[in-house]
């Protein structure tokens, strides 16, 4: 892991720095100006404007409310209310829009049953045809997230899982999810993990990514390639027909438009909310690579 990437990631998860940025209006606006290309908006109304713009360009969208690691009941109530409003708003968008959730943002750390109760409520609010996209988190939460996803799928919920290629446990997770018919969005993995848990960033993770993509496709589960690596993506699209591509808002938008013009479905991750600074720092960290 490159020292700069590790340092930027540490800053992304530093609540004191985030509070300091938000405390000084000119500094906050300067930082938000840098973040704006990656962020759908600070409010739901702003985010929906961004979503409609993307849909008008032939893109599918995954809408997500920023946040993670909520372990306070009062804070959780606010988060749940925010997700409710987002889920309800999807019915007013004429396009292919999913709702994405981060399990720890919906109380996973307070208890799997608490999280599942809130997630099931959101599933019930989704418009016909929409899926609930379940985000990946640190490896310490991965077993609970996989179990949650499988339980929801068994109950008939239209869910889509996210699998991190760098985690050494992922081949087994793919087997379990694919056996249950759960579509899988495959990412490389962005969290700092020990070598005992994850493959190193770079060529080793890239090779595992290719193997896992083929594993998902061979199992007949829906495959979504979530990568901005052109070489890797093009090689896989050539051999795995019917695959969707997922990309981040503000990253290589020309690629997204080109892929759509070539007939490949593209889904854009569009996050919104007040926690945009943490997301900006993570984007900067990931840009450093190995």
mmCIF file of C-alpha atoms in Angstrom:
data_model
loop_
_atom_site.group_PDB
_atom_site.id
_atom_site.type_symbol
_atom_site.label_atom_id
_atom_site.label_comp_id
_atom_site.label_asym_id
_atom_site.label_seq_id
_atom_site.Cartn_x
_atom_site.Cartn_y
_atom_site.Cartn_z
ATOM 1 C CA UNK A 1 0.000 0.000 0.000
ATOM 2 C CA UNK A 2 1.521 3.323 -1.092
ATOM 3 C CA UNK A 3 2.229 5.651 1.886
ATOM 4 C CA UNK A 4 0.257 8.513 0.286
ATOM 5 C CA UNK A 5 -2.756 6.264 -0.290
ATOM 6 C CA UNK A 6 -2.636 5.050 3.307
ATOM 7 C CA UNK A 7 -2.312 8.617 4.616
ATOM 8 C CA UNK A 8 -5.252 9.875 2.538
ATOM 9 C CA UNK A 9 -7.383 6.984 3.691
ATOM 10 C CA UNK A 10 -6.522 7.786 7.310
ATOM 11 C CA UNK A 11 -7.606 11.382 6.718
ATOM 12 C CA UNK A 12 -10.847 10.163 5.130
ATOM 13 C CA UNK A 13 -11.768 8.407 8.350
ATOM 14 C CA UNK A 14 -10.624 11.202 10.681
ATOM 15 C CA UNK A 15 -13.725 12.791 12.269
ATOM 16 C CA UNK A 16 -11.707 15.723 13.671
ATOM 17 C CA UNK A 17 -10.538 16.741 10.195
ATOM 18 C CA UNK A 18 -14.039 16.377 8.789
ATOM 19 C CA UNK A 19 -15.489 18.524 11.577
ATOM 20 C CA UNK A 20 -12.792 21.153 11.076
ATOM 21 C CA UNK A 21 -13.563 21.400 7.350
ATOM 22 C CA UNK A 22 -17.294 21.805 7.994
ATOM 23 C CA UNK A 23 -16.672 24.381 10.736
ATOM 24 C CA UNK A 24 -15.144 27.015 8.435
ATOM 25 C CA UNK A 25 -17.524 28.043 5.650
ATOM 26 C CA UNK A 26 -14.908 29.134 3.044
ATOM 27 C CA UNK A 27 -12.893 25.954 3.621
ATOM 28 C CA UNK A 28 -16.035 23.824 3.397
ATOM 29 C CA UNK A 29 -17.090 25.431 0.108
ATOM 30 C CA UNK A 30 -13.602 25.015 -1.340
ATOM 31 C CA UNK A 31 -13.577 21.332 -0.395
ATOM 32 C CA UNK A 32 -17.100 20.813 -1.728
ATOM 33 C CA UNK A 33 -16.090 22.410 -5.014
ATOM 34 C CA UNK A 34 -13.453 19.671 -5.337
ATOM 35 C CA UNK A 35 -15.941 16.979 -4.301
ATOM 36 C CA UNK A 36 -18.833 18.117 -6.485
ATOM 37 C CA UNK A 37 -17.900 16.043 -9.522
ATOM 38 C CA UNK A 38 -18.190 12.868 -7.426
ATOM 39 C CA UNK A 39 -21.291 13.853 -5.446
ATOM 40 C CA UNK A 40 -24.913 13.844 -6.598
ATOM 41 C CA UNK A 41 -25.750 16.633 -4.166
ATOM 42 C CA UNK A 42 -25.991 17.581 -0.516
ATOM 43 C CA UNK A 43 -29.788 17.181 -0.456
ATOM 44 C CA UNK A 44 -32.163 14.612 -1.901
ATOM 45 C CA UNK A 45 -33.635 17.198 -4.291
ATOM 46 C CA UNK A 46 -30.160 17.987 -5.646
ATOM 47 C CA UNK A 47 -29.419 14.283 -5.959
ATOM 48 C CA UNK A 48 -32.625 13.616 -7.888
ATOM 49 C CA UNK A 49 -31.701 16.363 -10.357
ATOM 50 C CA UNK A 50 -28.387 14.567 -10.932
ATOM 51 C CA UNK A 51 -30.133 11.198 -11.243
ATOM 52 C CA UNK A 52 -32.516 12.521 -13.896
ATOM 53 C CA UNK A 53 -29.597 14.001 -15.847
ATOM 54 C CA UNK A 54 -27.836 10.636 -15.862
ATOM 55 C CA UNK A 55 -31.004 8.775 -16.867
ATOM 56 C CA UNK A 56 -31.535 11.212 -19.733
ATOM 57 C CA UNK A 57 -28.107 10.162 -21.027
ATOM 58 C CA UNK A 58 -29.115 6.502 -21.111
ATOM 59 C CA UNK A 59 -27.446 5.532 -17.838
ATOM 60 C CA UNK A 60 -28.813 3.465 -14.987
ATOM 61 C CA UNK A 61 -28.171 4.793 -11.463
ATOM 62 C CA UNK A 62 -27.641 3.572 -7.909
ATOM 63 C CA UNK A 63 -28.657 6.272 -5.417
ATOM 64 C CA UNK A 64 -27.010 6.159 -1.986
ATOM 65 C CA UNK A 65 -27.191 8.306 1.140
ATOM 66 C CA UNK A 66 -23.668 8.918 2.461
ATOM 67 C CA UNK A 67 -22.703 7.371 5.764
ATOM 68 C CA UNK A 68 -21.521 4.315 7.690
ATOM 69 C CA UNK A 69 -20.889 3.021 11.183
ATOM 70 C CA UNK A 70 -24.025 4.363 12.899
ATOM 71 C CA UNK A 71 -24.110 2.967 16.446
ATOM 72 C CA UNK A 72 -26.499 5.433 18.080
ATOM 73 C CA UNK A 73 -30.275 4.905 18.094
ATOM 74 C CA UNK A 74 -31.129 8.587 17.641
ATOM 75 C CA UNK A 75 -28.724 8.976 14.724
ATOM 76 C CA UNK A 76 -30.047 5.768 13.196
ATOM 77 C CA UNK A 77 -33.606 7.106 13.256
ATOM 78 C CA UNK A 78 -32.500 10.090 11.163
ATOM 79 C CA UNK A 79 -30.658 7.844 8.709
ATOM 80 C CA UNK A 80 -33.654 5.533 8.298
ATOM 81 C CA UNK A 81 -35.876 8.525 7.636
ATOM 82 C CA UNK A 82 -33.442 9.743 4.978
ATOM 83 C CA UNK A 83 -33.422 6.367 3.240
ATOM 84 C CA UNK A 84 -37.234 6.208 3.407
ATOM 85 C CA UNK A 85 -37.486 9.511 1.575
ATOM 86 C CA UNK A 86 -34.980 8.347 -1.014
ATOM 87 C CA UNK A 87 -36.821 5.053 -1.579
ATOM 88 C CA UNK A 88 -40.141 6.862 -1.952
ATOM 89 C CA UNK A 89 -38.639 9.343 -4.422
ATOM 90 C CA UNK A 90 -37.447 6.639 -6.823
ATOM 91 C CA UNK A 91 -41.021 6.110 -7.973
ATOM 92 C CA UNK A 92 -41.000 9.627 -9.415
ATOM 93 C CA UNK A 93 -37.944 8.995 -11.600
ATOM 94 C CA UNK A 94 -38.586 7.616 -15.071
ATOM 95 C CA UNK A 95 -35.526 5.398 -15.354
ATOM 96 C CA UNK A 96 -33.577 2.395 -14.111
ATOM 97 C CA UNK A 97 -32.661 3.502 -10.585
ATOM 98 C CA UNK A 98 -31.671 1.286 -7.648
ATOM 99 C CA UNK A 99 -31.368 2.247 -4.001
ATOM 100 C CA UNK A 100 -27.989 1.425 -2.493
ATOM 101 C CA UNK A 101 -27.499 0.960 1.232
ATOM 102 C CA UNK A 102 -24.470 0.596 3.491
ATOM 103 C CA UNK A 103 -25.431 -1.955 6.183
ATOM 104 C CA UNK A 104 -23.517 -0.269 9.008
ATOM 105 C CA UNK A 105 -25.295 2.968 8.102
ATOM 106 C CA UNK A 106 -28.565 1.176 8.837
ATOM 107 C CA UNK A 107 -27.576 -0.186 12.231
ATOM 108 C CA UNK A 108 -25.624 -3.371 11.457
ATOM 109 C CA UNK A 109 -23.276 -2.606 14.356
ATOM 110 C CA UNK A 110 -26.268 -2.334 16.668
ATOM 111 C CA UNK A 111 -27.473 -5.777 15.638
ATOM 112 C CA UNK A 112 -28.177 -7.778 12.498
ATOM 113 C CA UNK A 113 -31.900 -7.963 13.356
ATOM 114 C CA UNK A 114 -32.115 -4.175 13.696
ATOM 115 C CA UNK A 115 -30.448 -3.666 10.339
ATOM 116 C CA UNK A 116 -32.588 -6.289 8.626
ATOM 117 C CA UNK A 117 -35.803 -4.749 9.945
ATOM 118 C CA UNK A 118 -34.926 -1.379 8.456
ATOM 119 C CA UNK A 119 -33.727 -2.875 5.183
ATOM 120 C CA UNK A 120 -36.908 -4.907 4.766
ATOM 121 C CA UNK A 121 -38.953 -1.745 5.219
ATOM 122 C CA UNK A 122 -36.983 -0.044 2.446
ATOM 123 C CA UNK A 123 -37.384 -3.037 0.139
ATOM 124 C CA UNK A 124 -41.135 -2.743 0.585
ATOM 125 C CA UNK A 125 -41.007 0.886 -0.534
ATOM 126 C CA UNK A 126 -39.084 0.314 -3.768
ATOM 127 C CA UNK A 127 -40.918 0.815 -7.055
ATOM 128 C CA UNK A 128 -41.459 -2.199 -9.307
ATOM 129 C CA UNK A 129 -38.274 -3.275 -11.052
ATOM 130 C CA UNK A 130 -35.875 -1.578 -8.647
ATOM 131 C CA UNK A 131 -33.324 -3.493 -6.626
ATOM 132 C CA UNK A 132 -31.702 -2.839 -3.290
ATOM 133 C CA UNK A 133 -27.959 -2.752 -3.841
ATOM 134 C CA UNK A 134 -26.022 -3.775 -0.727
ATOM 135 C CA UNK A 135 -22.627 -2.150 -0.411
ATOM 136 C CA UNK A 136 -19.429 -3.814 0.764
ATOM 137 C CA UNK A 137 -17.625 -2.699 3.903
ATOM 138 C CA UNK A 138 -14.536 -3.675 5.916
ATOM 139 C CA UNK A 139 -13.802 -7.397 6.171
ATOM 140 C CA UNK A 140 -14.830 -7.458 9.845
ATOM 141 C CA UNK A 141 -18.390 -6.745 8.717
ATOM 142 C CA UNK A 142 -18.368 -8.939 5.601
ATOM 143 C CA UNK A 143 -19.716 -12.172 7.181
ATOM 144 C CA UNK A 144 -22.726 -10.340 8.616
ATOM 145 C CA UNK A 145 -23.348 -8.520 5.329
ATOM 146 C CA UNK A 146 -23.273 -11.752 3.321
ATOM 147 C CA UNK A 147 -25.622 -13.428 5.796
ATOM 148 C CA UNK A 148 -27.977 -10.430 5.643
ATOM 149 C CA UNK A 149 -27.971 -10.494 1.843
ATOM 150 C CA UNK A 150 -28.712 -14.216 1.690
ATOM 151 C CA UNK A 151 -31.520 -13.901 4.252
ATOM 152 C CA UNK A 152 -33.134 -11.091 2.277
ATOM 153 C CA UNK A 153 -32.810 -13.031 -0.976
ATOM 154 C CA UNK A 154 -34.371 -16.123 0.634
ATOM 155 C CA UNK A 155 -37.336 -13.964 1.648
ATOM 156 C CA UNK A 156 -37.779 -12.849 -1.962
ATOM 157 C CA UNK A 157 -36.204 -9.390 -1.713
ATOM 158 C CA UNK A 158 -34.716 -8.022 -4.980
ATOM 159 C CA UNK A 159 -31.159 -7.533 -3.709
ATOM 160 C CA UNK A 160 -27.793 -7.211 -5.366
ATOM 161 C CA UNK A 161 -24.585 -8.029 -3.486
ATOM 162 C CA UNK A 162 -21.192 -6.364 -3.658
ATOM 163 C CA UNK A 163 -18.115 -8.605 -3.511
ATOM 164 C CA UNK A 164 -14.578 -7.314 -3.015
ATOM 165 C CA UNK A 165 -12.075 -9.186 -5.172
ATOM 166 C CA UNK A 166 -9.148 -8.495 -2.870
ATOM 167 C CA UNK A 167 -10.679 -10.364 0.081
ATOM 168 C CA UNK A 168 -9.375 -13.921 0.316
ATOM 169 C CA UNK A 169 -12.810 -15.168 1.378
ATOM 170 C CA UNK A 170 -14.564 -13.874 -1.745
ATOM 171 C CA UNK A 171 -14.544 -17.081 -3.876
ATOM 172 C CA UNK A 172 -16.562 -18.847 -1.177
ATOM 173 C CA UNK A 173 -18.895 -15.848 -0.841
ATOM 174 C CA UNK A 174 -19.470 -15.849 -4.605
ATOM 175 C CA UNK A 175 -20.422 -19.537 -4.457
ATOM 176 C CA UNK A 176 -22.996 -18.901 -1.708
ATOM 177 C CA UNK A 177 -24.486 -15.804 -3.339
ATOM 178 C CA UNK A 178 -24.621 -17.262 -6.828
ATOM 179 C CA UNK A 179 -26.252 -20.456 -5.525
ATOM 180 C CA UNK A 180 -29.034 -18.257 -4.130
ATOM 181 C CA UNK A 181 -29.439 -16.407 -7.423
ATOM 182 C CA UNK A 182 -28.122 -13.100 -6.081
ATOM 183 C CA UNK A 183 -26.642 -10.782 -8.744
ATOM 184 C CA UNK A 184 -23.124 -9.678 -7.867
ATOM 185 C CA UNK A 185 -21.392 -6.354 -8.367
ATOM 186 C CA UNK A 186 -17.671 -7.119 -8.366
ATOM 187 C CA UNK A 187 -15.310 -4.425 -7.046
ATOM 188 C CA UNK A 188 -11.585 -4.595 -6.459
ATOM 189 C CA UNK A 189 -11.887 -3.509 -2.810
ATOM 190 C CA UNK A 190 -10.888 -0.168 -1.323
ATOM 191 C CA UNK A 191 -10.440 -0.758 2.417
ATOM 192 C CA UNK A 192 -7.115 -1.125 4.196
ATOM 193 C CA UNK A 193 -6.902 -4.780 5.200
ATOM 194 C CA UNK A 194 -4.129 -7.015 6.620
ATOM 195 C CA UNK A 195 -2.331 -9.392 4.258
ATOM 196 C CA UNK A 196 -3.889 -12.358 6.047
ATOM 197 C CA UNK A 197 -7.327 -11.140 4.947
ATOM 198 C CA UNK A 198 -6.752 -9.492 1.569
ATOM 199 C CA UNK A 199 -4.575 -9.758 -1.501
ATOM 200 C CA UNK A 200 -2.265 -6.767 -2.071
ATOM 201 C CA UNK A 201 -3.463 -3.940 -4.305
ATOM 202 C CA UNK A 202 -2.231 -4.244 -7.879
ATOM 203 C CA UNK A 203 -1.557 -7.213 -10.147
ATOM 204 C CA UNK A 204 -2.485 -9.894 -7.606
ATOM 205 C CA UNK A 205 -5.910 -8.369 -6.960
ATOM 206 C CA UNK A 206 -6.411 -7.822 -10.701
ATOM 207 C CA UNK A 207 -5.833 -11.519 -11.399
ATOM 208 C CA UNK A 208 -8.280 -12.516 -8.670
ATOM 209 C CA UNK A 209 -10.802 -10.043 -10.109
ATOM 210 C CA UNK A 210 -10.659 -11.817 -13.475
ATOM 211 C CA UNK A 211 -11.096 -15.250 -11.866
ATOM 212 C CA UNK A 212 -14.045 -14.096 -9.777
ATOM 213 C CA UNK A 213 -15.751 -12.407 -12.744
ATOM 214 C CA UNK A 214 -15.551 -15.681 -14.657
ATOM 215 C CA UNK A 215 -16.782 -17.587 -11.600
ATOM 216 C CA UNK A 216 -19.855 -15.365 -11.281
ATOM 217 C CA UNK A 217 -20.611 -15.537 -14.995
ATOM 218 C CA UNK A 218 -20.207 -19.324 -15.110
ATOM 219 C CA UNK A 219 -22.621 -19.680 -12.188
ATOM 220 C CA UNK A 220 -25.283 -17.863 -14.201
ATOM 221 C CA UNK A 221 -25.657 -15.092 -11.639
ATOM 222 C CA UNK A 222 -25.983 -11.529 -12.875
ATOM 223 C CA UNK A 223 -22.522 -9.950 -13.105
ATOM 224 C CA UNK A 224 -21.731 -6.256 -12.752
ATOM 225 C CA UNK A 225 -18.135 -5.197 -13.371
ATOM 226 C CA UNK A 226 -17.448 -2.251 -11.084
ATOM 227 C CA UNK A 227 -14.079 -1.001 -12.277
ATOM 228 C CA UNK A 228 -12.584 1.950 -14.104
ATOM 229 C CA UNK A 229 -9.631 -0.164 -15.254
ATOM 230 C CA UNK A 230 -10.101 0.013 -19.029
ATOM 231 C CA UNK A 231 -7.787 -2.880 -19.903
ATOM 232 C CA UNK A 232 -9.346 -5.215 -17.346
ATOM 233 C CA UNK A 233 -12.885 -4.175 -18.204
ATOM 234 C CA UNK A 234 -12.470 -4.512 -21.980
ATOM 235 C CA UNK A 235 -10.870 -7.952 -21.684
ATOM 236 C CA UNK A 236 -13.758 -9.205 -19.570
ATOM 237 C CA UNK A 237 -16.509 -7.626 -21.678
ATOM 238 C CA UNK A 238 -15.024 -9.391 -24.688
ATOM 239 C CA UNK A 239 -15.454 -12.823 -23.105
ATOM 240 C CA UNK A 240 -18.425 -12.376 -20.727
ATOM 241 C CA UNK A 241 -21.467 -11.293 -22.772
ATOM 242 C CA UNK A 242 -24.437 -9.700 -21.084
ATOM 243 C CA UNK A 243 -22.354 -8.060 -18.392
ATOM 244 C CA UNK A 244 -23.246 -4.687 -16.887
ATOM 245 C CA UNK A 245 -20.595 -2.086 -16.017
ATOM 246 C CA UNK A 246 -20.769 -0.002 -12.846
ATOM 247 C CA UNK A 247 -18.887 3.277 -12.522
ATOM 248 C CA UNK A 248 -18.591 6.100 -10.022
ATOM 249 C CA UNK A 249 -20.160 9.473 -10.637
ATOM 250 C CA UNK A 250 -17.541 11.896 -11.932
ATOM 251 C CA UNK A 251 -14.965 9.266 -12.909
ATOM 252 C CA UNK A 252 -14.249 8.696 -16.617
ATOM 253 C CA UNK A 253 -17.688 9.850 -17.718
ATOM 254 C CA UNK A 254 -16.590 9.685 -21.374
ATOM 255 C CA UNK A 255 -16.014 5.941 -20.909
ATOM 256 C CA UNK A 256 -19.558 5.534 -19.583
ATOM 257 C CA UNK A 257 -21.083 7.287 -22.586
ATOM 258 C CA UNK A 258 -18.927 5.276 -25.001
ATOM 259 C CA UNK A 259 -19.921 1.989 -23.374
ATOM 260 C CA UNK A 260 -23.619 2.873 -23.621
ATOM 261 C CA UNK A 261 -23.176 3.793 -27.298
ATOM 262 C CA UNK A 262 -21.607 0.348 -27.824
ATOM 263 C CA UNK A 263 -24.622 -1.329 -26.269
ATOM 264 C CA UNK A 264 -23.220 -2.124 -22.818
ATOM 265 C CA UNK A 265 -25.499 -1.213 -19.891
ATOM 266 C CA UNK A 266 -23.806 1.144 -17.429
ATOM 267 C CA UNK A 267 -24.925 1.920 -13.878
ATOM 268 C CA UNK A 268 -23.561 5.025 -12.119
ATOM 269 C CA UNK A 269 -23.107 5.139 -8.341
ATOM 270 C CA UNK A 270 -24.574 8.497 -7.258
ATOM 271 C CA UNK A 271 -24.099 9.264 -3.538
ATOM 272 C CA UNK A 272 -25.504 12.290 -1.776
ATOM 273 C CA UNK A 273 -25.739 13.838 1.680
ATOM 274 C CA UNK A 274 -23.680 15.701 4.250
ATOM 275 C CA UNK A 275 -20.814 13.187 4.571
ATOM 276 C CA UNK A 276 -19.312 14.083 1.210
ATOM 277 C CA UNK A 277 -15.888 15.102 2.592
ATOM 278 C CA UNK A 278 -15.071 11.578 3.744
ATOM 279 C CA UNK A 279 -16.049 10.283 0.322
ATOM 280 C CA UNK A 280 -13.850 12.861 -1.432
ATOM 281 C CA UNK A 281 -10.807 11.795 0.574
ATOM 282 C CA UNK A 282 -11.441 8.163 -0.277
ATOM 283 C CA UNK A 283 -11.652 8.979 -3.972
ATOM 284 C CA UNK A 284 -8.326 10.796 -3.709
ATOM 285 C CA UNK A 285 -6.802 7.848 -1.840
ATOM 286 C CA UNK A 286 -7.989 5.293 -4.378
ATOM 287 C CA UNK A 287 -6.589 7.398 -7.208
ATOM 288 C CA UNK A 288 -3.083 6.758 -5.842
ATOM 289 C CA UNK A 289 -3.234 3.031 -6.605
ATOM 290 C CA UNK A 290 -0.483 0.811 -5.182
#
